[in-house]
Each structure stands twice: as structure tokens, then as C-alpha cells.
PDB file of C-alpha atoms in Angstrom:
ATOM      1  CA  GLU A   1     -15.235  52.043  61.997  1.00 96.00           C
ATOM      2  CA  VAL A   2     -16.438  50.225  58.890  1.00 97.00           C
ATOM      3  CA  GLN A   3     -16.160  52.402  55.808  1.00 98.00           C
ATOM      4  CA  LEU A   4     -17.095  51.738  52.201  1.00 98.00           C
ATOM      5  CA  VAL A   5     -16.286  54.451  49.692  1.00 98.00           C
ATOM      6  CA  GLU A   6     -17.467  54.147  46.090  1.00 98.00           C
ATOM      7  CA  SER A   7     -15.883  55.911  43.142  1.00 98.00           C
ATOM      8  CA  GLY A   8     -15.986  55.847  39.369  1.00 98.00           C
ATOM      9  CA  GLY A   9     -19.525  56.999  38.722  1.00 97.00           C
ATOM     10  CA  GLY A  10     -20.469  59.512  36.062  1.00 97.00           C
ATOM     11  CA  LEU A  11     -22.236  60.162  32.781  1.00 98.00           C
ATOM     12  CA  VAL A  12     -21.817  57.511  30.076  1.00 98.00           C
ATOM     13  CA  GLN A  13     -23.414  56.947  26.687  1.00 98.00           C
ATOM     14  CA  PRO A  14     -25.664  53.957  26.019  1.00 98.00           C
ATOM     15  CA  GLY A  15     -23.687  50.921  24.919  1.00 98.00           C
ATOM     16  CA  ARG A  16     -20.495  52.085  26.604  1.00 98.00           C
ATOM     17  CA  SER A  17     -18.713  50.736  29.674  1.00 98.00           C
ATOM     18  CA  LEU A  18     -17.954  51.998  33.157  1.00 98.00           C
ATOM     19  CA  LYS A  19     -16.123  50.522  36.131  1.00 98.00           C
ATOM     20  CA  LEU A  20     -17.038  51.300  39.717  1.00 98.00           C
ATOM     21  CA  SER A  21     -14.671  50.828  42.626  1.00 98.00           C
ATOM     22  CA  CYS A  22     -15.299  50.507  46.352  1.00 98.00           C
ATOM     23  CA  ALA A  23     -12.539  51.024  48.908  1.00 98.00           C
ATOM     24  CA  ALA A  24     -13.167  49.199  52.180  1.00 98.00           C
ATOM     25  CA  SER A  25     -11.640  49.894  55.568  1.00 98.00           C
ATOM     26  CA  GLY A  26     -12.245  49.236  59.230  1.00 98.00           C
ATOM     27  CA  PHE A  27     -12.716  45.471  58.886  1.00 98.00           C
ATOM     28  CA  THR A  28     -11.001  42.386  57.464  1.00 98.00           C
ATOM     29  CA  PHE A  29     -12.239  42.694  53.898  1.00 98.00           C
ATOM     30  CA  SER A  30     -11.233  39.182  52.857  1.00 98.00           C
ATOM     31  CA  ASN A  31     -13.580  37.642  55.446  1.00 97.00           C
ATOM     32  CA  TYR A  32     -16.794  38.989  53.973  1.00 97.00           C
ATOM     33  CA  TYR A  33     -18.976  38.436  50.955  1.00 98.00           C
ATOM     34  CA  MET A  34     -19.546  41.772  49.228  1.00 98.00           C
ATOM     35  CA  ALA A  35     -22.320  43.135  47.029  1.00 98.00           C
ATOM     36  CA  TRP A  36     -23.504  45.922  44.773  1.00 98.00           C
ATOM     37  CA  VAL A  37     -27.047  47.246  45.101  1.00 98.00           C
ATOM     38  CA  ARG A  38     -28.537  49.992  42.960  1.00 98.00           C
ATOM     39  CA  GLN A  39     -31.371  52.456  43.286  1.00 98.00           C
ATOM     40  CA  ALA A  40     -32.854  54.203  40.260  1.00 98.00           C
ATOM     41  CA  PRO A  41     -34.027  57.785  40.841  1.00 97.00           C
ATOM     42  CA  LYS A  42     -37.078  57.842  43.136  1.00 96.00           C
ATOM     43  CA  LYS A  43     -37.251  54.023  43.022  1.00 98.00           C
ATOM     44  CA  GLY A  44     -36.559  51.110  45.354  1.00 98.00           C
ATOM     45  CA  LEU A  45     -33.508  48.975  45.936  1.00 98.00           C
ATOM     46  CA  GLU A  46     -32.332  46.410  43.379  1.00 98.00           C
ATOM     47  CA  TRP A  47     -29.606  43.846  44.016  1.00 98.00           C
ATOM     48  CA  VAL A  48     -26.959  43.829  41.286  1.00 98.00           C
ATOM     49  CA  ALA A  49     -24.252  41.355  42.277  1.00 98.00           C
ATOM     50  CA  THR A  50     -22.574  39.445  45.106  1.00 98.00           C
ATOM     51  CA  ILE A  51     -19.095  37.940  45.329  1.00 98.00           C
ATOM     52  CA  SER A  52     -17.708  35.357  47.720  1.00 97.00           C
ATOM     53  CA  THR A  53     -14.759  35.970  50.024  1.00 97.00           C
ATOM     54  CA  SER A  54     -12.186  34.555  47.617  1.00 97.00           C
ATOM     55  CA  GLY A  55     -13.917  35.815  44.513  1.00 97.00           C
ATOM     56  CA  SER A  56     -14.434  32.307  43.184  1.00 97.00           C
ATOM     57  CA  ARG A  57     -18.226  32.568  43.277  1.00 97.00           C
ATOM     58  CA  THR A  58     -20.338  35.359  41.868  1.00 98.00           C
ATOM     59  CA  TYR A  59     -24.089  35.854  41.751  1.00 98.00           C
ATOM     60  CA  TYR A  60     -26.207  38.103  39.530  1.00 98.00           C
ATOM     61  CA  PRO A  61     -29.867  38.732  38.730  1.00 98.00           C
ATOM     62  CA  ASP A  62     -30.935  38.164  35.129  1.00 97.00           C
ATOM     63  CA  SER A  63     -31.212  41.935  34.556  1.00 96.00           C
ATOM     64  CA  VAL A  64     -27.417  42.366  34.551  1.00 98.00           C
ATOM     65  CA  LYS A  65     -26.064  38.842  33.977  1.00 98.00           C
ATOM     66  CA  GLY A  66     -23.652  38.807  31.057  1.00 97.00           C
ATOM     67  CA  ARG A  67     -23.217  42.601  31.101  1.00 98.00           C
ATOM     68  CA  PHE A  68     -21.911  43.294  34.620  1.00 98.00           C
ATOM     69  CA  THR A  69     -18.954  41.649  36.348  1.00 98.00           C
ATOM     70  CA  ILE A  70     -18.215  41.888  40.061  1.00 98.00           C
ATOM     71  CA  SER A  71     -14.658  41.319  41.232  1.00 98.00           C
ATOM     72  CA  ARG A  72     -12.462  41.999  44.233  1.00 98.00           C
ATOM     73  CA  ASP A  73      -8.844  42.500  45.223  1.00 98.00           C
ATOM     74  CA  ASN A  74      -8.435  41.354  48.804  1.00 98.00           C
ATOM     75  CA  ALA A  75      -4.855  42.658  48.956  1.00 98.00           C
ATOM     76  CA  LYS A  76      -6.189  46.139  48.244  1.00 98.00           C
ATOM     77  CA  SER A  77      -9.463  45.744  50.209  1.00 98.00           C
ATOM     78  CA  SER A  78     -11.290  46.792  47.089  1.00 98.00           C
ATOM     79  CA  LEU A  79     -14.457  45.763  45.306  1.00 98.00           C
ATOM     80  CA  TYR A  80     -15.239  46.462  41.656  1.00 98.00           C
ATOM     81  CA  LEU A  81     -18.175  46.446  39.278  1.00 98.00           C
ATOM     82  CA  GLN A  82     -17.439  46.375  35.558  1.00 98.00           C
ATOM     83  CA  MET A  83     -20.534  47.474  33.660  1.00 98.00           C
ATOM     84  CA  ASN A  84     -20.672  46.849  29.913  1.00 98.00           C
ATOM     85  CA  SER A  85     -23.319  47.515  27.268  1.00 98.00           C
ATOM     86  CA  LEU A  86     -24.934  50.077  29.512  1.00 98.00           C
ATOM     87  CA  LYS A  87     -28.599  50.948  29.004  1.00 97.00           C
ATOM     88  CA  SER A  88     -30.650  53.922  30.111  1.00 97.00           C
ATOM     89  CA  GLU A  89     -32.363  51.676  32.675  1.00 97.00           C
ATOM     90  CA  ASP A  90     -29.000  51.181  34.389  1.00 98.00           C
ATOM     91  CA  THR A  91     -29.139  54.820  35.510  1.00 98.00           C
ATOM     92  CA  ALA A  92     -29.019  54.686  39.302  1.00 98.00           C
ATOM     93  CA  THR A  93     -27.050  55.243  42.454  1.00 98.00           C
ATOM     94  CA  TYR A  94     -24.844  52.195  42.980  1.00 98.00           C
ATOM     95  CA  TYR A  95     -24.116  51.175  46.558  1.00 98.00           C
ATOM     96  CA  CYS A  96     -21.263  48.975  47.700  1.00 98.00           C
ATOM     97  CA  ALA A  97     -22.441  46.800  50.599  1.00 98.00           C
ATOM     98  CA  ARG A  98     -20.977  44.226  52.947  1.00 98.00           C
ATOM     99  CA  HIS A  99     -22.846  40.996  53.546  1.00 98.00           C
ATOM    100  CA  GLY A 100     -23.127  40.346  57.255  1.00 93.00           C
ATOM    101  CA  ASP A 101     -22.047  37.375  59.322  1.00 88.00           C
ATOM    102  CA  TYR A 102     -25.046  35.310  58.220  1.00 85.00           C
ATOM    103  CA  GLY A 103     -24.357  36.050  54.582  1.00 85.00           C
ATOM    104  CA  TYR A 104     -27.895  36.941  53.580  1.00 93.00           C
ATOM    105  CA  GLU A 105     -28.155  40.479  54.916  1.00 96.00           C
ATOM    106  CA  MET A 106     -26.159  43.601  54.134  1.00 98.00           C
ATOM    107  CA  ASP A 107     -24.893  45.222  57.306  1.00 97.00           C
ATOM    108  CA  ALA A 108     -22.753  48.059  55.968  1.00 98.00           C
ATOM    109  CA  TRP A 109     -23.305  50.362  53.003  1.00 98.00           C
ATOM    110  CA  GLY A 110     -21.307  52.991  51.182  1.00 98.00           C
ATOM    111  CA  GLN A 111     -22.589  56.440  50.351  1.00 98.00           C
ATOM    112  CA  GLY A 112     -23.277  55.483  46.732  1.00 98.00           C
ATOM    113  CA  ALA A 113     -21.928  56.385  43.295  1.00 98.00           C
ATOM    114  CA  SER A 114     -24.202  57.986  40.715  1.00 98.00           C
ATOM    115  CA  VAL A 115     -24.278  56.495  37.210  1.00 98.00           C
ATOM    116  CA  THR A 116     -26.214  58.198  34.440  1.00 98.00           C
ATOM    117  CA  VAL A 117     -26.580  56.476  31.082  1.00 98.00           C
ATOM    118  CA  SER A 118     -27.633  58.993  28.465  1.00 97.00           C
ATOM    119  CA  SER A 119     -26.654  60.249  25.044  1.00 96.00           C
TER     120      SER A 119
ATOM    121  CA  GLU B   1     -38.121  34.922  41.550  1.00 97.00           C
ATOM    122  CA  ILE B   2     -39.650  35.619  44.961  1.00 98.00           C
ATOM    123  CA  VAL B   3     -41.672  38.812  44.900  1.00 98.00           C
ATOM    124  CA  LEU B   4     -41.984  40.738  48.169  1.00 98.00           C
ATOM    125  CA  THR B   5     -45.117  42.866  48.508  1.00 98.00           C
ATOM    126  CA  GLN B   6     -45.032  45.511  51.226  1.00 98.00           C
ATOM    127  CA  SER B   7     -48.034  47.230  52.757  1.00 98.00           C
ATOM    128  CA  PRO B   8     -48.906  49.909  53.221  1.00 98.00           C
ATOM    129  CA  THR B   9     -47.060  51.765  50.470  1.00 98.00           C
ATOM    130  CA  THR B  10     -47.223  54.987  52.441  1.00 98.00           C
ATOM    131  CA  THR B  11     -48.365  55.705  55.960  1.00 98.00           C
ATOM    132  CA  ALA B  12     -48.122  58.370  58.637  1.00 98.00           C
ATOM    133  CA  ALA B  13     -48.007  58.042  62.390  1.00 97.00           C
ATOM    134  CA  SER B  14     -48.063  60.395  65.360  1.00 97.00           C
ATOM    135  CA  PRO B  15     -45.257  60.355  67.949  1.00 97.00           C
ATOM    136  CA  GLY B  16     -45.857  57.522  70.393  1.00 97.00           C
ATOM    137  CA  GLU B  17     -48.064  55.591  67.994  1.00 98.00           C
ATOM    138  CA  LYS B  18     -47.436  51.942  67.119  1.00 98.00           C
ATOM    139  CA  VAL B  19     -46.608  51.216  63.472  1.00 98.00           C
ATOM    140  CA  THR B  20     -46.664  47.869  61.671  1.00 98.00           C
ATOM    141  CA  ILE B  21     -45.341  47.260  58.164  1.00 98.00           C
ATOM    142  CA  THR B  22     -46.097  43.982  56.436  1.00 98.00           C
ATOM    143  CA  CYS B  23     -44.077  42.087  53.839  1.00 98.00           C
ATOM    144  CA  LEU B  24     -45.731  39.215  51.968  1.00 98.00           C
ATOM    145  CA  ALA B  25     -43.565  36.825  49.975  1.00 98.00           C
ATOM    146  CA  SER B  26     -44.792  35.075  46.821  1.00 98.00           C
ATOM    147  CA  SER B  27     -43.183  31.847  48.112  1.00 98.00           C
ATOM    148  CA  SER B  28     -42.062  30.720  51.534  1.00 98.00           C
ATOM    149  CA  VAL B  29     -38.774  32.190  52.769  1.00 98.00           C
ATOM    150  CA  SER B  30     -36.617  31.149  55.705  1.00 97.00           C
ATOM    151  CA  ASN B  31     -35.905  34.596  57.013  1.00 97.00           C
ATOM    152  CA  MET B  32     -36.604  38.250  56.345  1.00 98.00           C
ATOM    153  CA  TYR B  33     -34.335  41.255  56.640  1.00 98.00           C
ATOM    154  CA  TRP B  34     -35.378  44.877  57.106  1.00 98.00           C
ATOM    155  CA  TYR B  35     -33.678  48.144  56.168  1.00 98.00           C
ATOM    156  CA  GLN B  36     -34.345  51.789  56.902  1.00 98.00           C
ATOM    157  CA  GLN B  37     -33.464  54.479  54.385  1.00 98.00           C
ATOM    158  CA  LYS B  38     -33.785  58.111  55.338  1.00 98.00           C
ATOM    159  CA  SER B  39     -34.073  60.769  52.664  1.00 97.00           C
ATOM    160  CA  GLY B  40     -30.769  61.307  50.871  1.00 96.00           C
ATOM    161  CA  ALA B  41     -28.980  58.595  52.866  1.00 98.00           C
ATOM    162  CA  SER B  42     -27.818  55.030  52.315  1.00 98.00           C
ATOM    163  CA  PRO B  43     -29.892  52.106  53.575  1.00 98.00           C
ATOM    164  CA  LYS B  44     -29.232  50.851  57.093  1.00 98.00           C
ATOM    165  CA  LEU B  45     -29.796  47.313  58.349  1.00 98.00           C
ATOM    166  CA  LEU B  46     -32.453  47.219  61.083  1.00 98.00           C
ATOM    167  CA  ILE B  47     -33.451  43.577  61.510  1.00 98.00           C
ATOM    168  CA  TYR B  48     -31.700  40.368  60.456  1.00 97.00           C
ATOM    169  CA  SER B  49     -32.848  36.759  60.578  1.00 97.00           C
ATOM    170  CA  THR B  50     -36.488  37.895  60.911  1.00 97.00           C
ATOM    171  CA  SER B  51     -36.353  39.138  64.488  1.00 98.00           C
ATOM    172  CA  SER B  52     -32.805  40.034  65.545  1.00 97.00           C
ATOM    173  CA  LEU B  53     -31.963  43.687  66.060  1.00 97.00           C
ATOM    174  CA  ALA B  54     -28.901  44.956  64.225  1.00 97.00           C
ATOM    175  CA  SER B  55     -26.216  46.695  66.234  1.00 95.00           C
ATOM    176  CA  GLY B  56     -27.228  50.112  67.528  1.00 96.00           C
ATOM    177  CA  VAL B  57     -30.881  49.812  66.528  1.00 97.00           C
ATOM    178  CA  PRO B  58     -33.311  51.036  69.222  1.00 97.00           C
ATOM    179  CA  ASP B  59     -35.385  48.324  70.845  1.00 96.00           C
ATOM    180  CA  ARG B  60     -38.642  50.016  69.844  1.00 98.00           C
ATOM    181  CA  PHE B  61     -38.056  48.203  66.529  1.00 98.00           C
ATOM    182  CA  SER B  62     -38.965  44.532  66.266  1.00 98.00           C
ATOM    183  CA  GLY B  63     -39.495  41.952  63.559  1.00 98.00           C
ATOM    184  CA  SER B  64     -41.565  38.795  63.355  1.00 98.00           C
ATOM    185  CA  GLY B  65     -43.089  36.342  60.946  1.00 98.00           C
ATOM    186  CA  SER B  66     -42.584  33.079  59.136  1.00 98.00           C
ATOM    187  CA  GLY B  67     -43.286  31.400  55.817  1.00 97.00           C
ATOM    188  CA  THR B  68     -44.745  34.021  53.513  1.00 98.00           C
ATOM    189  CA  SER B  69     -45.775  36.693  56.018  1.00 98.00           C
ATOM    190  CA  TYR B  70     -43.410  38.979  57.899  1.00 98.00           C
ATOM    191  CA  SER B  71     -43.737  42.273  59.718  1.00 98.00           C
ATOM    192  CA  LEU B  72     -41.694  45.132  61.102  1.00 98.00           C
ATOM    193  CA  THR B  73     -43.104  46.942  64.135  1.00 98.00           C
ATOM    194  CA  ILE B  74     -42.155  50.252  65.659  1.00 98.00           C
ATOM    195  CA  ASN B  75     -43.581  50.214  69.170  1.00 97.00           C
ATOM    196  CA  THR B  76     -43.619  53.936  69.771  1.00 97.00           C
ATOM    197  CA  MET B  77     -43.096  56.149  66.751  1.00 98.00           C
ATOM    198  CA  GLU B  78     -40.474  58.876  67.012  1.00 97.00           C
ATOM    199  CA  ALA B  79     -39.828  61.730  64.582  1.00 97.00           C
ATOM    200  CA  GLU B  80     -36.455  60.258  63.628  1.00 97.00           C
ATOM    201  CA  ASP B  81     -38.191  57.083  62.381  1.00 98.00           C
ATOM    202  CA  ALA B  82     -39.592  58.912  59.365  1.00 98.00           C
ATOM    203  CA  ALA B  83     -38.011  57.011  56.471  1.00 98.00           C
ATOM    204  CA  THR B  84     -38.632  54.387  53.815  1.00 98.00           C
ATOM    205  CA  TYR B  85     -38.453  50.777  54.979  1.00 98.00           C
ATOM    206  CA  TYR B  86     -37.558  47.793  52.796  1.00 98.00           C
ATOM    207  CA  CYS B  87     -37.807  44.054  53.392  1.00 98.00           C
ATOM    208  CA  GLN B  88     -35.350  41.661  51.723  1.00 98.00           C
ATOM    209  CA  GLN B  89     -34.971  37.918  51.220  1.00 98.00           C
ATOM    210  CA  TRP B  90     -32.280  35.614  49.936  1.00 97.00           C
ATOM    211  CA  SER B  91     -33.826  32.226  50.530  1.00 96.00           C
ATOM    212  CA  SER B  92     -33.626  31.719  46.799  1.00 95.00           C
ATOM    213  CA  ASN B  93     -31.966  33.484  43.883  1.00 94.00           C
ATOM    214  CA  PRO B  94     -32.223  36.253  43.025  1.00 97.00           C
ATOM    215  CA  LEU B  95     -31.940  38.268  46.207  1.00 98.00           C
ATOM    216  CA  THR B  96     -34.992  40.544  46.189  1.00 98.00           C
ATOM    217  CA  PHE B  97     -36.237  43.609  48.014  1.00 98.00           C
ATOM    218  CA  GLY B  98     -39.764  44.758  48.661  1.00 98.00           C
ATOM    219  CA  SER B  99     -40.881  47.945  46.939  1.00 97.00           C
ATOM    220  CA  GLY B 100     -40.686  49.950  50.144  1.00 98.00           C
ATOM    221  CA  THR B 101     -42.985  51.573  52.691  1.00 98.00           C
ATOM    222  CA  LYS B 102     -42.697  55.294  53.208  1.00 98.00           C
ATOM    223  CA  LEU B 103     -43.368  56.256  56.819  1.00 98.00           C
ATOM    224  CA  GLU B 104     -44.051  59.868  57.636  1.00 98.00           C
ATOM    225  CA  ILE B 105     -44.520  61.652  60.935  1.00 96.00           C
ATOM    226  CA  LYS B 106     -47.901  63.323  61.581  1.00 95.00           C
TER     227      LYS B 106
END
């Protein structure tokens, strides 16, 4: 069974940093692109980042580019999201997701990690 | 950036009723993907590559469309289908989602 378990969420002050982790199991982690998607309270889904199988290629929307860094450790089947210079608008539930076989869709999702940016 | 506009924003259907949700893209996309998110849960992939059913998804769900106009159809509404539905594209960067359609049961 595919499992994605996020950790590392919490309350953080504006301007500070936080690092999320996602532990993957039930599939060959190194074979899949992986992503982070967030959802602000009572809002829709927003893509945050994607990383290639080897980690050599990363993709971000302008809203987080330069502040967030996605990375992975294939030996540990783990995905990470380093978030710097956090803003109140980064407050959201952050989901770890697996890109599917076609690469464009996300076919498995974690339960989410809550991040609150507030003083 | 490709903007995806979903309609309706909110709708309600009776059990057995047919439901159609539309997703209009601001520019042509190659394919559309659809997700279902029930209250308090993570999103779940329903449809990939416009019209292919994801694993385990009931065949009352179907997807169609091309270019800038795509749709998700539920042939016969069931109570368990009450959820918010999102379309998604990645034909060009950035990957974008529609704003969601909330479907309630009457």
C-alpha cells in the first residue's frame, strides 16, 4: 500500500524558516517525481513544488520561487520542503504527493501537515 | 499562467441524478486531470489524461474534453459523491488547479 506521511508542521513566526518531511513507503520512491501541494484554510489547492526522480530538476511557481526548496533522499525514501522567509499567506496544510506514471497528475497524497505563520 | 475556471462553483444533486462539472482553460491544454476531496480528507485522483479512470474509481465517473473545455460527469449521483472537485493542468508551467466545485447531495 502506498503511504506518504508528512511531518514537521507547526506554528512559526513571519520571516522564519521551517522544514517539512515526507516519508514514503509501499512503492519504489526513486522511480517517481514527487510534489508538494498546499491548501490554505477554506481555500483551493495550490501547487508548491515538484522534483524529478534524481533530484536534478526542480519546478516552482513564482509565489514560492527563491523562498522554498524541494529536495529528496532516495536512500531514505524521503521528500523535503525547506521553507524560508515565511509569510502569513504561506499558512496552509501542505500535502506530499506522488506524480503518477504520466508525470502530470498526482496519484497518491499524504494526510497533510499544518503550517501556521503568525506572530 | 493558465487559469482554470470551474463551473458551477457550488451545486446540489439528488441520488440518481446526472452531474456535469465544467473546467475552462484560459489557453489550450493537452490534457485535464480531476480530483475529489471530501471534507477533512486529502485529495484523490479521479481522472487522468482527460478521460481515463484512476484505479478504484467507480465507472459512474467519466471525463471528456479537448482544447480549452473539459468536463467531469457523474452519471448517477450517490451520497458518497458529495465532495469538492478540482481540475488540474500541467501543459505549461506553472501547474495549476481550478478553484473547485462543491457538490452536495439533495
